[in-house]
PDB file of C-alpha atoms in Angstrom:
ATOM      1  CA  MET A   1    -158.358  -8.696  61.394  1.00 76.00           C
ATOM      2  CA  SER A   2    -155.549  -7.372  59.275  1.00 81.00           C
ATOM      3  CA  THR A   3    -157.250  -8.322  55.973  1.00 85.00           C
ATOM      4  CA  PHE A   4    -161.026  -8.170  56.576  1.00 87.00           C
ATOM      5  CA  ALA A   5    -161.274  -4.766  54.890  1.00 90.00           C
ATOM      6  CA  ASP A   6    -159.584  -6.055  51.725  1.00 90.00           C
ATOM      7  CA  PHE A   7    -162.337  -8.462  50.658  1.00 90.00           C
ATOM      8  CA  SER A   8    -164.652  -7.405  47.841  1.00 90.00           C
ATOM      9  CA  PRO A   9    -168.391  -8.136  47.776  1.00 90.00           C
ATOM     10  CA  ALA A  10    -167.739 -10.884  45.180  1.00 90.00           C
ATOM     11  CA  GLN A  11    -165.115 -12.519  47.408  1.00 90.00           C
ATOM     12  CA  VAL A  12    -167.489 -12.463  50.378  1.00 88.00           C
ATOM     13  CA  ARG A  13    -170.228 -13.963  48.185  1.00 88.00           C
ATOM     14  CA  ASP A  14    -167.745 -16.723  47.215  1.00 89.00           C
ATOM     15  CA  MET A  15    -166.965 -17.331  50.908  1.00 85.00           C
ATOM     16  CA  TYR A  16    -170.684 -17.509  51.628  1.00 82.00           C
ATOM     17  CA  ASN A  17    -170.937 -20.151  48.891  1.00 86.00           C
ATOM     18  CA  GLY A  18    -168.115 -22.188  50.454  1.00 83.00           C
ATOM     19  CA  LYS A  19    -165.099 -21.055  48.447  1.00 85.00           C
ATOM     20  CA  ALA A  20    -162.101 -20.058  50.576  1.00 80.00           C
ATOM     21  CA  PRO A  21    -160.306 -16.867  49.552  1.00 76.00           C
ATOM     22  CA  ALA A  22    -157.013 -17.296  47.709  1.00 73.00           C
ATOM     23  CA  ASP A  23    -153.892 -16.532  49.708  1.00 64.00           C
ATOM     24  CA  GLU A  24    -151.344 -15.236  47.223  1.00 55.00           C
ATOM     25  CA  ALA A  25    -148.545 -15.064  49.815  1.00 49.00           C
ATOM     26  CA  ALA A  26    -148.823 -18.766  50.687  1.00 47.00           C
ATOM     27  CA  ALA A  27    -149.511 -19.945  47.123  1.00 51.00           C
ATOM     28  CA  GLY A  28    -145.831 -20.125  46.196  1.00 52.00           C
ATOM     29  CA  MET A  29    -144.658 -21.673  49.460  1.00 53.00           C
ATOM     30  CA  ARG A  30    -143.953 -25.380  49.765  1.00 59.00           C
ATOM     31  CA  ASN A  31    -144.844 -27.351  52.870  1.00 60.00           C
ATOM     32  CA  ALA A  32    -147.076 -24.505  54.044  1.00 59.00           C
ATOM     33  CA  THR A  33    -150.143 -25.035  56.190  1.00 59.00           C
ATOM     34  CA  ASP A  34    -152.952 -22.509  56.246  1.00 58.00           C
ATOM     35  CA  ILE A  35    -154.084 -21.320  59.658  1.00 55.00           C
ATOM     36  CA  TYR A  36    -157.654 -20.171  59.470  1.00 57.00           C
ATOM     37  CA  ARG A  37    -158.179 -18.952  63.012  1.00 55.00           C
ATOM     38  CA  LEU A  38    -155.999 -16.912  65.267  1.00 55.00           C
ATOM     39  CA  VAL A  39    -158.386 -15.874  68.000  1.00 61.00           C
ATOM     40  CA  ARG A  40    -157.673 -12.883  70.165  1.00 66.00           C
ATOM     41  CA  LYS A  41    -160.257 -11.789  72.677  1.00 71.00           C
ATOM     42  CA  GLU A  42    -160.445  -8.326  71.196  1.00 78.00           C
ATOM     43  CA  GLN A  43    -162.494  -6.597  68.552  1.00 84.00           C
ATOM     44  CA  TRP A  44    -163.792  -8.752  65.681  1.00 85.00           C
ATOM     45  CA  ALA A  45    -165.393  -8.070  62.323  1.00 87.00           C
ATOM     46  CA  VAL A  46    -168.585  -8.972  60.479  1.00 87.00           C
ATOM     47  CA  LEU A  47    -168.727  -8.940  56.678  1.00 89.00           C
ATOM     48  CA  MET A  48    -172.385  -8.390  55.812  1.00 90.00           C
ATOM     49  CA  LEU A  49    -173.834  -8.608  52.307  1.00 91.00           C
ATOM     50  CA  CYS A  50    -176.788  -6.279  52.568  1.00 89.00           C
ATOM     51  CA  ASN A  51    -180.207  -6.735  50.940  1.00 80.00           C
ATOM     52  CA  GLU A  52    -180.996  -3.023  51.227  1.00 79.00           C
ATOM     53  CA  LYS A  53    -179.370  -1.720  48.049  1.00 75.00           C
ATOM     54  CA  ASP A  54    -180.358   1.936  48.621  1.00 80.00           C
ATOM     55  CA  TRP A  55    -178.846   2.216  52.107  1.00 82.00           C
ATOM     56  CA  ILE A  56    -175.726   4.344  52.421  1.00 83.00           C
ATOM     57  CA  PRO A  57    -173.847   3.225  55.573  1.00 85.00           C
ATOM     58  CA  THR A  58    -172.101   5.954  57.537  1.00 84.00           C
ATOM     59  CA  GLU A  59    -168.586   5.103  58.691  1.00 89.00           C
ATOM     60  CA  GLY A  60    -168.282   5.202  62.459  1.00 89.00           C
ATOM     61  CA  ARG A  61    -172.029   4.937  63.072  1.00 87.00           C
ATOM     62  CA  THR A  62    -173.103   2.423  65.712  1.00 85.00           C
ATOM     63  CA  TYR A  63    -176.047   0.080  65.200  1.00 85.00           C
ATOM     64  CA  HIS A  64    -177.678  -2.880  66.890  1.00 83.00           C
ATOM     65  CA  LEU A  65    -176.765  -6.120  65.125  1.00 84.00           C
ATOM     66  CA  VAL A  66    -179.369  -8.842  65.673  1.00 80.00           C
ATOM     67  CA  ILE A  67    -177.980 -12.300  64.882  1.00 77.00           C
ATOM     68  CA  GLU A  68    -180.993 -14.485  64.183  1.00 71.00           C
ATOM     69  CA  SER A  69    -179.109 -17.791  64.474  1.00 63.00           C
ATOM     70  CA  PHE A  70    -178.585 -17.375  68.228  1.00 63.00           C
ATOM     71  CA  ASP A  71    -181.963 -16.611  69.792  1.00 61.00           C
ATOM     72  CA  ASN A  72    -181.841 -13.153  68.228  1.00 61.00           C
ATOM     73  CA  SER A  73    -178.668 -12.132  70.037  1.00 73.00           C
ATOM     74  CA  VAL A  74    -178.203  -8.362  69.972  1.00 79.00           C
ATOM     75  CA  LEU A  75    -174.709  -6.915  69.669  1.00 83.00           C
ATOM     76  CA  THR A  76    -173.440  -3.395  69.191  1.00 86.00           C
ATOM     77  CA  ALA A  77    -171.640  -2.997  65.855  1.00 89.00           C
ATOM     78  CA  THR A  78    -169.881  -0.017  64.320  1.00 92.00           C
ATOM     79  CA  VAL A  79    -169.648   0.545  60.569  1.00 93.00           C
ATOM     80  CA  TYR A  80    -165.983   0.354  59.552  1.00 95.00           C
ATOM     81  CA  ASN A  81    -166.730   0.994  55.884  1.00 94.00           C
ATOM     82  CA  ALA A  82    -168.807  -0.277  52.965  1.00 92.00           C
ATOM     83  CA  THR A  83    -168.249  -1.192  49.325  1.00 92.00           C
ATOM     84  CA  ARG A  84    -170.669  -1.422  46.409  1.00 90.00           C
ATOM     85  CA  SER A  85    -169.669  -3.634  43.529  1.00 88.00           C
ATOM     86  CA  GLY A  86    -171.472  -5.811  41.015  1.00 84.00           C
ATOM     87  CA  GLY A  87    -174.869  -4.819  42.379  1.00 85.00           C
ATOM     88  CA  GLU A  88    -174.001  -5.897  45.930  1.00 89.00           C
ATOM     89  CA  LEU A  89    -173.417  -3.872  49.083  1.00 92.00           C
ATOM     90  CA  LEU A  90    -170.775  -5.209  51.482  1.00 93.00           C
ATOM     91  CA  VAL A  91    -170.833  -3.583  54.919  1.00 93.00           C
ATOM     92  CA  ARG A  92    -167.834  -4.173  57.168  1.00 95.00           C
ATOM     93  CA  LEU A  93    -168.720  -3.961  60.851  1.00 93.00           C
ATOM     94  CA  LEU A  94    -166.576  -3.992  63.980  1.00 93.00           C
ATOM     95  CA  VAL A  95    -167.877  -5.670  67.134  1.00 89.00           C
ATOM     96  CA  ASP A  96    -166.341  -5.275  70.596  1.00 85.00           C
ATOM     97  CA  ASP A  97    -168.497  -7.917  72.362  1.00 79.00           C
ATOM     98  CA  THR A  98    -165.925 -10.616  73.104  1.00 75.00           C
ATOM     99  CA  ASP A  99    -168.405 -12.690  75.143  1.00 74.00           C
ATOM    100  CA  PHE A 100    -170.223 -13.615  71.918  1.00 75.00           C
ATOM    101  CA  LEU A 101    -166.977 -14.454  70.103  1.00 71.00           C
ATOM    102  CA  ASP A 102    -166.982 -18.118  71.203  1.00 71.00           C
ATOM    103  CA  LYS A 103    -170.415 -18.617  69.577  1.00 70.00           C
ATOM    104  CA  ALA A 104    -169.473 -16.659  66.447  1.00 70.00           C
ATOM    105  CA  LEU A 105    -166.206 -18.531  65.967  1.00 70.00           C
ATOM    106  CA  TYR A 106    -167.870 -21.543  64.324  1.00 70.00           C
ATOM    107  CA  LEU A 107    -170.558 -19.588  62.514  1.00 69.00           C
ATOM    108  CA  ARG A 108    -170.105 -19.728  58.736  1.00 65.00           C
ATOM    109  CA  SER A 109    -173.139 -17.750  57.662  1.00 66.00           C
ATOM    110  CA  CYS A 110    -176.365 -16.500  59.178  1.00 75.00           C
ATOM    111  CA  GLN A 111    -179.130 -13.988  58.777  1.00 78.00           C
ATOM    112  CA  VAL A 112    -178.668 -10.700  60.597  1.00 78.00           C
ATOM    113  CA  ARG A 113    -180.581  -7.482  60.955  1.00 78.00           C
ATOM    114  CA  LEU A 114    -178.898  -4.173  61.456  1.00 79.00           C
ATOM    115  CA  GLY A 115    -180.780  -1.230  62.835  1.00 78.00           C
ATOM    116  CA  GLU A 116    -181.007   1.597  65.266  1.00 70.00           C
ATOM    117  CA  ASN A 117    -184.187   0.262  66.828  1.00 63.00           C
ATOM    118  CA  VAL A 118    -184.461  -3.118  68.483  1.00 61.00           C
ATOM    119  CA  ASN A 119    -187.667  -4.792  69.582  1.00 73.00           C
ATOM    120  CA  SER A 120    -187.429  -4.674  73.349  1.00 83.00           C
ATOM    121  CA  LEU A 121    -189.585  -5.171  76.397  1.00 90.00           C
ATOM    122  CA  MET A 122    -190.136  -2.575  79.093  1.00 93.00           C
ATOM    123  CA  VAL A 123    -189.765  -3.670  82.729  1.00 95.00           C
ATOM    124  CA  PRO A 124    -189.368  -1.705  85.959  1.00 96.00           C
ATOM    125  CA  SER A 125    -185.679  -1.108  86.720  1.00 96.00           C
ATOM    126  CA  ARG A 126    -186.215  -2.917  90.027  1.00 97.00           C
ATOM    127  CA  ALA A 127    -186.948  -6.116  88.064  1.00 97.00           C
ATOM    128  CA  ILE A 128    -183.313  -6.381  86.883  1.00 97.00           C
ATOM    129  CA  TYR A 129    -181.487  -8.988  88.952  1.00 96.00           C
ATOM    130  CA  VAL A 130    -177.811  -9.925  88.560  1.00 96.00           C
ATOM    131  CA  GLN A 131    -177.048 -13.636  88.894  1.00 94.00           C
ATOM    132  CA  ASN A 132    -173.534 -15.036  88.360  1.00 93.00           C
ATOM    133  CA  GLY A 133    -172.469 -11.730  86.814  1.00 92.00           C
ATOM    134  CA  ARG A 134    -175.294 -11.712  84.226  1.00 92.00           C
ATOM    135  CA  LYS A 135    -178.308  -9.431  84.180  1.00 95.00           C
ATOM    136  CA  GLY A 136    -181.767 -10.936  84.023  1.00 96.00           C
ATOM    137  CA  VAL A 137    -185.275 -10.860  85.414  1.00 97.00           C
ATOM    138  CA  VAL A 138    -187.178 -13.311  87.569  1.00 97.00           C
ATOM    139  CA  ILE A 139    -190.425 -14.318  85.885  1.00 95.00           C
ATOM    140  CA  SER A 140    -193.420 -15.563  87.857  1.00 91.00           C
ATOM    141  CA  THR A 141    -195.324 -18.508  86.418  1.00 89.00           C
ATOM    142  CA  GLU A 142    -197.823 -21.014  87.785  1.00 90.00           C
ATOM    143  CA  GLY A 143    -194.927 -23.445  88.226  1.00 91.00           C
ATOM    144  CA  GLY A 144    -192.789 -21.039  90.250  1.00 93.00           C
ATOM    145  CA  GLU A 145    -190.262 -18.287  89.736  1.00 95.00           C
ATOM    146  CA  TYR A 146    -187.472 -18.557  87.166  1.00 94.00           C
ATOM    147  CA  TRP A 147    -184.533 -16.326  86.301  1.00 96.00           C
ATOM    148  CA  THR A 148    -183.915 -15.602  82.610  1.00 94.00           C
ATOM    149  CA  GLY A 149    -181.098 -13.536  81.112  1.00 93.00           C
ATOM    150  CA  VAL A 150    -181.669 -10.222  79.355  1.00 92.00           C
ATOM    151  CA  GLU A 151    -179.602  -7.558  77.643  1.00 86.00           C
ATOM    152  CA  VAL A 152    -180.411  -4.148  79.061  1.00 88.00           C
ATOM    153  CA  ILE A 153    -180.679  -1.703  76.151  1.00 81.00           C
ATOM    154  CA  SER A 154    -181.356   1.309  78.384  1.00 80.00           C
ATOM    155  CA  ASP A 155    -182.195   1.972  82.023  1.00 87.00           C
ATOM    156  CA  ASP A 156    -183.131   5.372  83.432  1.00 88.00           C
ATOM    157  CA  GLY A 157    -183.486   4.131  87.012  1.00 92.00           C
ATOM    158  CA  LYS A 158    -187.259   3.733  86.757  1.00 93.00           C
ATOM    159  CA  THR A 159    -187.790   1.832  83.528  1.00 93.00           C
ATOM    160  CA  ALA A 160    -185.458  -0.578  81.760  1.00 92.00           C
ATOM    161  CA  TYR A 161    -185.745  -1.653  78.147  1.00 88.00           C
ATOM    162  CA  VAL A 162    -184.497  -5.207  77.716  1.00 91.00           C
ATOM    163  CA  VAL A 163    -184.048  -7.824  75.022  1.00 86.00           C
ATOM    164  CA  PRO A 164    -184.457 -11.359  76.406  1.00 88.00           C
ATOM    165  CA  ASP A 165    -181.688 -13.893  75.787  1.00 83.00           C
ATOM    166  CA  ASN A 166    -184.402 -16.433  74.966  1.00 78.00           C
ATOM    167  CA  ALA A 167    -187.241 -14.710  73.131  1.00 70.00           C
ATOM    168  CA  GLY A 168    -189.857 -17.386  73.891  1.00 78.00           C
ATOM    169  CA  VAL A 169    -189.318 -17.309  77.655  1.00 86.00           C
ATOM    170  CA  LEU A 170    -190.000 -13.652  78.426  1.00 88.00           C
ATOM    171  CA  TYR A 171    -192.793 -11.894  76.600  1.00 86.00           C
ATOM    172  CA  GLU A 172    -195.198  -8.984  76.885  1.00 87.00           C
ATOM    173  CA  GLY A 173    -197.641  -9.205  79.800  1.00 89.00           C
ATOM    174  CA  MET A 174    -195.603 -11.731  81.807  1.00 91.00           C
ATOM    175  CA  PRO A 175    -195.327 -10.859  85.524  1.00 94.00           C
ATOM    176  CA  VAL A 176    -191.789 -10.214  86.816  1.00 96.00           C
ATOM    177  CA  ARG A 177    -190.523 -10.014  90.378  1.00 95.00           C
ATOM    178  CA  LEU A 178    -189.317  -6.653  91.742  1.00 96.00           C
ATOM    179  CA  PHE A 179    -186.258  -6.350  93.975  1.00 93.00           C
TER     180      PHE A 179
END
């Protein structure tokens, strides 16, 4: 975390292409071993090379980060800063969701979407059911009732907007159980 803001867009592109960044401090040391991961269950960073060249990220602004490699997982990310160089836009994001960190730890690259709006489903607030500390809904099918996890985007006490953990399991028009 102490150096994520120092990488240029070209260096991130090199990392994306499999080239590890040079470590000048360790280069002159003999019998040195690089440590690539020191994991603390705290805030972590995303270095995103952005396709939208005209976008001007606002530092401190919070967005929804949809990681398409993990069933469209939705995280909250805050813009730390951004750099334009060589025709590329590098956006540095901070993420506080430590539950997702174990999945992200082994992720080398992926496609993400960043936005203020997230495709969500609307369910009655009474459909939200907590099981083993996780929020979800119970769906009713011909084969029975099944619980599936959701992320609650907003809930006003009457209506909840949710993003399913598994997009193919919960979809528009599916009956849910009320509690």
